[in-house]
XYZ file of C-alpha atoms in Angstrom:
160
model
C 5.885 35.826 270.839
C 8.752 34.684 268.918
C 9.604 31.158 268.184
C 13.178 30.113 267.753
C 12.624 29.781 264.003
C 11.224 33.291 263.603
C 14.061 35.208 265.034
C 16.678 36.597 262.728
C 19.987 34.817 262.748
C 22.825 36.526 264.474
C 25.207 35.724 261.650
C 24.181 36.702 258.094
C 25.904 33.563 256.705
C 23.555 31.415 258.625
C 20.555 32.572 256.615
C 18.562 29.924 254.853
C 19.475 29.366 251.241
C 17.338 27.882 248.592
C 18.900 24.960 246.766
C 18.776 25.227 242.990
C 19.108 22.284 240.640
C 22.578 21.860 239.155
C 22.541 22.811 235.476
C 25.064 21.075 233.252
C 26.267 22.351 229.888
C 24.693 20.504 226.970
C 26.911 17.762 225.544
C 29.034 18.698 222.519
C 27.656 17.391 219.251
C 29.518 14.338 218.149
C 30.719 13.743 214.585
C 29.373 10.385 213.763
C 27.064 8.641 211.416
C 27.148 9.129 207.680
C 27.969 12.857 207.588
C 31.771 12.657 207.720
C 31.851 9.691 205.339
C 29.752 11.552 202.747
C 31.962 14.634 203.077
C 35.132 12.533 202.704
C 33.847 10.711 199.629
C 32.756 14.018 198.086
C 36.186 15.574 198.652
C 37.899 12.506 197.187
C 35.721 12.620 194.071
C 36.324 16.351 193.619
C 40.087 15.826 193.970
C 40.073 13.104 191.309
C 38.121 15.301 188.876
C 40.546 18.188 189.414
C 43.548 15.844 188.990
C 42.145 14.488 185.699
C 41.518 18.048 184.512
C 45.112 19.037 185.211
C 46.436 15.973 183.334
C 44.234 16.816 180.336
C 45.289 20.481 180.462
C 48.961 19.477 180.496
C 48.232 17.077 177.619
C 49.625 14.104 179.499
C 46.480 12.096 178.815
C 44.112 12.426 175.854
C 40.936 14.387 176.381
C 38.047 11.882 176.336
C 35.574 14.638 175.415
C 37.504 16.086 172.455
C 37.104 15.084 168.863
C 39.521 12.448 167.731
C 42.646 13.881 166.202
C 43.622 12.639 162.771
C 46.071 9.757 162.965
C 49.750 10.547 162.666
C 50.993 9.484 159.257
C 53.462 6.638 159.399
C 56.151 6.313 156.772
C 58.001 3.098 156.272
C 61.189 2.572 154.338
C 61.210 -0.174 151.821
C 63.709 -2.937 152.583
C 65.497 -2.338 149.293
C 65.826 1.427 149.884
C 69.114 2.984 150.986
C 69.727 3.655 154.682
C 68.786 7.192 155.694
C 71.549 7.957 158.224
C 74.832 9.714 157.479
C 76.615 6.536 158.575
C 76.227 5.258 155.029
C 76.901 8.549 153.179
C 79.407 8.319 150.365
C 81.073 11.024 148.232
C 78.464 12.536 145.921
C 75.559 11.991 148.385
C 73.761 14.920 149.992
C 72.860 15.218 153.655
C 70.659 17.479 155.777
C 71.093 18.293 159.464
C 67.877 17.544 161.393
C 69.605 18.246 164.719
C 71.464 21.266 166.061
C 74.993 22.498 165.499
C 76.016 21.099 168.907
C 74.128 17.802 168.422
C 73.864 17.177 164.659
C 71.639 14.498 163.190
C 72.638 14.074 159.545
C 70.342 12.140 157.225
C 70.611 11.427 153.529
C 68.486 13.719 151.389
C 67.883 14.673 147.781
C 70.659 16.745 146.220
C 69.420 20.262 145.513
C 71.163 23.637 145.267
C 72.326 24.698 148.758
C 72.311 21.151 150.164
C 75.386 19.762 151.909
C 77.213 17.462 149.512
C 79.657 14.863 150.804
C 82.975 15.594 149.062
C 85.104 12.972 150.814
C 84.781 10.245 153.424
C 87.553 8.957 155.687
C 86.876 5.717 157.562
C 88.469 4.434 160.809
C 89.333 7.966 161.998
C 87.667 10.889 163.725
C 90.408 13.398 162.815
C 88.700 16.273 161.008
C 92.133 17.509 159.871
C 91.843 14.952 157.051
C 89.447 17.385 155.293
C 91.985 20.222 154.888
C 93.189 18.982 151.485
C 89.697 18.368 150.043
C 88.722 20.872 147.344
C 85.473 22.777 148.186
C 85.559 21.647 151.842
C 83.635 23.930 154.182
C 81.920 21.689 156.762
C 82.793 18.425 158.456
C 81.028 15.761 160.466
C 82.663 12.997 162.429
C 81.387 9.920 164.210
C 83.372 8.696 167.208
C 82.616 5.132 168.275
C 84.090 2.967 170.999
C 85.298 0.757 168.160
C 87.820 2.675 166.063
C 86.850 0.756 162.933
C 83.372 2.375 163.020
C 84.696 5.959 163.215
C 84.387 8.150 160.129
C 84.730 11.748 158.971
C 82.624 13.387 156.264
C 84.025 16.425 154.464
C 81.195 18.500 152.972
C 80.571 21.615 150.941
C 77.468 23.453 149.749
C 76.080 22.196 146.472
C 75.947 24.936 143.810
């Protein structure tokens, strides 16, 4: 004898199904706590060390771990000594160019063979044509100021 529950269902979709518990994916780990802060502080410290190393390598800051370099000697001119610039050069003085040909920096120097000797000086002008009549003239230097009274031309030749 069959009971109504024992008979097979007419429709296969009507079969009994077993209910399973719903399984959820585990929650994603969250970045929190001290981990990110420690990583951030470590990266900041490493960046500062690398930055300091680059500045030391480029010699923009002194190396705190190197031996101290000897001090740079300082020379001072005595107040009674003559000025060292060509601005005060007079005929008979010798000058040396510490600059370039395009940007000369003439300073007074000791007269020695081969030095440039000032043969003539013309004040209140920057016309180098004034030197054409000077005997032994080979080189010239002129200073052009906004104030014409400060202009000058030096006519020079090599000292024998």
